[in-house]
PDB file of C-alpha atoms in Angstrom:
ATOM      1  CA  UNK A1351    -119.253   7.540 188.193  1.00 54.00           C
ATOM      2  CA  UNK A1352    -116.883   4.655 187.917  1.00 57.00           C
ATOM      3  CA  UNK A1353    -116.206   4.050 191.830  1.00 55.00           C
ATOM      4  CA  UNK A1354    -116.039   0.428 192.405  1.00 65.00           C
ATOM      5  CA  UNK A1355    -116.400  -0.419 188.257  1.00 70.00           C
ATOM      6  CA  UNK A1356    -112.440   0.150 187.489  1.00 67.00           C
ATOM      7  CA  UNK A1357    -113.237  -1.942 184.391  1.00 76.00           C
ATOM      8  CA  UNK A1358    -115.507   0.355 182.912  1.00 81.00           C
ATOM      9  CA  UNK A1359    -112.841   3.275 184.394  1.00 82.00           C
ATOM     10  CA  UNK A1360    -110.102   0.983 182.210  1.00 83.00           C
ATOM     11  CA  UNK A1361    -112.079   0.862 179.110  1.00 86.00           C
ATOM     12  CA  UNK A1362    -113.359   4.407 179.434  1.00 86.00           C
ATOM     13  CA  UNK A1363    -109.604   5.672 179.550  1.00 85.00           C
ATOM     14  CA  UNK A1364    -108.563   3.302 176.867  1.00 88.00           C
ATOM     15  CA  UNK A1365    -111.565   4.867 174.109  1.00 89.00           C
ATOM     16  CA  UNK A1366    -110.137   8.544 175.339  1.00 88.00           C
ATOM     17  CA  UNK A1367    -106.696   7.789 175.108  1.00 88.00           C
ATOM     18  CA  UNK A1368    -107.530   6.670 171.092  1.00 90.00           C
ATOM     19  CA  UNK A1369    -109.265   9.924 170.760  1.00 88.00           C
ATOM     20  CA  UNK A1370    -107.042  11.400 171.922  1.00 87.00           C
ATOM     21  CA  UNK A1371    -104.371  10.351 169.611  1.00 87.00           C
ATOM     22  CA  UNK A1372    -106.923  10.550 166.615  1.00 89.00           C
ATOM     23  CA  UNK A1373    -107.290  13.863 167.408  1.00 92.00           C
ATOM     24  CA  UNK A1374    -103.355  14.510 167.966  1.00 88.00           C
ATOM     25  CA  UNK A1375    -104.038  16.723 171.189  1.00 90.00           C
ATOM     26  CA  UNK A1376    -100.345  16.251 172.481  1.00 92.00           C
ATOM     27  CA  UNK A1377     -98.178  14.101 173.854  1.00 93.00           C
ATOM     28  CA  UNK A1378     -98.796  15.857 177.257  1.00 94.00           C
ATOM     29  CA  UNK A1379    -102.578  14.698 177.349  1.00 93.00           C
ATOM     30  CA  UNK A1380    -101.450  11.266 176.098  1.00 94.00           C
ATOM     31  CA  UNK A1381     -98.638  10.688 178.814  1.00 96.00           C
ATOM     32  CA  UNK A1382    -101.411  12.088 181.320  1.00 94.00           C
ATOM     33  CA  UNK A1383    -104.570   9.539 180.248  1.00 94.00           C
ATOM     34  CA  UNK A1384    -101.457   6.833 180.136  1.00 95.00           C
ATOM     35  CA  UNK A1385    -100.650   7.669 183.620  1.00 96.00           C
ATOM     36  CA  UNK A1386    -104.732   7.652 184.595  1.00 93.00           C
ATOM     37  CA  UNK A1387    -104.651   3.924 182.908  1.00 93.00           C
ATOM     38  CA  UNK A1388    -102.264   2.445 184.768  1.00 95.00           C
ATOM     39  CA  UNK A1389    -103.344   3.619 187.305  1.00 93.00           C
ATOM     40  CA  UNK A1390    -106.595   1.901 187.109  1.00 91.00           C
ATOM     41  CA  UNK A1391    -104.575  -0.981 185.999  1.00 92.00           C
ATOM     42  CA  UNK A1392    -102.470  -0.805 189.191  1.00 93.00           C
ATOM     43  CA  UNK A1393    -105.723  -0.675 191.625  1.00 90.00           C
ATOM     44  CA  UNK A1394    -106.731  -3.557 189.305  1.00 89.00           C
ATOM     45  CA  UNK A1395    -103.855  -5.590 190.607  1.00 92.00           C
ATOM     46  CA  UNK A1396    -103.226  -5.932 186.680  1.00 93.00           C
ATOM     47  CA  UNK A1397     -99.531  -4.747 187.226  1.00 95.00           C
ATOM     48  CA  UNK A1398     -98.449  -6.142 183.687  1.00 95.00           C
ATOM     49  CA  UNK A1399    -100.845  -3.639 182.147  1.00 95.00           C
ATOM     50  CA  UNK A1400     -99.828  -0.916 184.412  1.00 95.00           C
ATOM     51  CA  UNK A1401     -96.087  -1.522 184.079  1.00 97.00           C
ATOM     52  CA  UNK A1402     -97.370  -1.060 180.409  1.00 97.00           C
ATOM     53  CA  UNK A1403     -99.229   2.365 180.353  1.00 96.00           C
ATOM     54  CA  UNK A1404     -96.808   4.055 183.078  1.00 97.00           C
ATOM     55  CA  UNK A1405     -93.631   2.374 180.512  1.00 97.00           C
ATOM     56  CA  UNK A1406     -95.764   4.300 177.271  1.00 97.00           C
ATOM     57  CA  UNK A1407     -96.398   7.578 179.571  1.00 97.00           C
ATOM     58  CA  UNK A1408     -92.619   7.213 180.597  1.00 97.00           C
ATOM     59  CA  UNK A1409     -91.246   7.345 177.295  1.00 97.00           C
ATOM     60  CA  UNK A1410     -93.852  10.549 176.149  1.00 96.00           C
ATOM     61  CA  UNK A1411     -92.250  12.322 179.399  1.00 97.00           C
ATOM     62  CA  UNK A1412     -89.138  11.557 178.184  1.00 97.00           C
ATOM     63  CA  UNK A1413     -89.147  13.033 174.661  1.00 96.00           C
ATOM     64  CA  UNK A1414     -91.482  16.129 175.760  1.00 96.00           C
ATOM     65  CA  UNK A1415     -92.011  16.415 179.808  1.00 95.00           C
ATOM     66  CA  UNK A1416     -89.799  18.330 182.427  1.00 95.00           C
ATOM     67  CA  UNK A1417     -87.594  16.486 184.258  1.00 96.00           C
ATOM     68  CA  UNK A1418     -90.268  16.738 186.778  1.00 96.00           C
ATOM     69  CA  UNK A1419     -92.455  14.796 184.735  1.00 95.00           C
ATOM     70  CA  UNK A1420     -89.910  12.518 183.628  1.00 96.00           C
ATOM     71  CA  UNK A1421     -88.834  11.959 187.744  1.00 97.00           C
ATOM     72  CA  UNK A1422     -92.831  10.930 188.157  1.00 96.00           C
ATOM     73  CA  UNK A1423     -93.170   8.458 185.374  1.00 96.00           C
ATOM     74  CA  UNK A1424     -89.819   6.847 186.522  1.00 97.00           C
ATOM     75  CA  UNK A1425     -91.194   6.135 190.066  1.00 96.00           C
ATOM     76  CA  UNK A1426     -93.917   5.135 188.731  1.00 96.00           C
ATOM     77  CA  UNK A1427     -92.632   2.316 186.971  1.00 97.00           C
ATOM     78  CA  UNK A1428     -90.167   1.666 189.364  1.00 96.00           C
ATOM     79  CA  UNK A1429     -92.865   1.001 191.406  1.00 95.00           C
ATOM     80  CA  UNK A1430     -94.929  -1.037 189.538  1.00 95.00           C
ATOM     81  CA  UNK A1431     -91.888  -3.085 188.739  1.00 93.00           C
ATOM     82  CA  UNK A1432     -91.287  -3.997 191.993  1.00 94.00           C
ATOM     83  CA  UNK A1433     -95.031  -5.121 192.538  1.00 90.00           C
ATOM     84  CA  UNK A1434     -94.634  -7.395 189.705  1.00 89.00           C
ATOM     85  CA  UNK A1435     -91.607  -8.649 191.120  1.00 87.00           C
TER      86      UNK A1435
END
């Protein structure tokens, strides 16, 4: 398991998330792994990199997610915003 190593969580989730797009499995499991990454990134206290993955997941939910999923990603960025603020 990766409790307590979040950077071998970060670079874990980083190798599936290229796999992932290799493999084009969806922009569904991409927004999803995105989301996972930042956050990682976020528990990290690496809110630049977070801001980051939830921003790419954001934009995926936008183009192919419910507004459900789109409402998520926004307050997670929103979020992360204000922590980098």
């Amino acid at each position: 398991g990766y409790l307590g190593k979040p950077e071998q969580a970060s670079e874990t989730l980083e190798a599936a998330l290229a796999d992932a797009r290799r493999a084009a499995l969806g922009p569904q499991v991409e927004a999803s792994l995105l989301t996972e990454l930042g956050n990682i990134y976020d528990d990290r206290l690496a809110f630049t990199e977070a801001e980051q993955a939830f921003s790419a997941a954001l934009s995926l939910q936008r183009l192919h997610g419910t507004p459900l999923d789109v409402a998520r990603a926004q307050s997670r960025v929103g979020l992360i915003q204000i922590r980098l603020d």
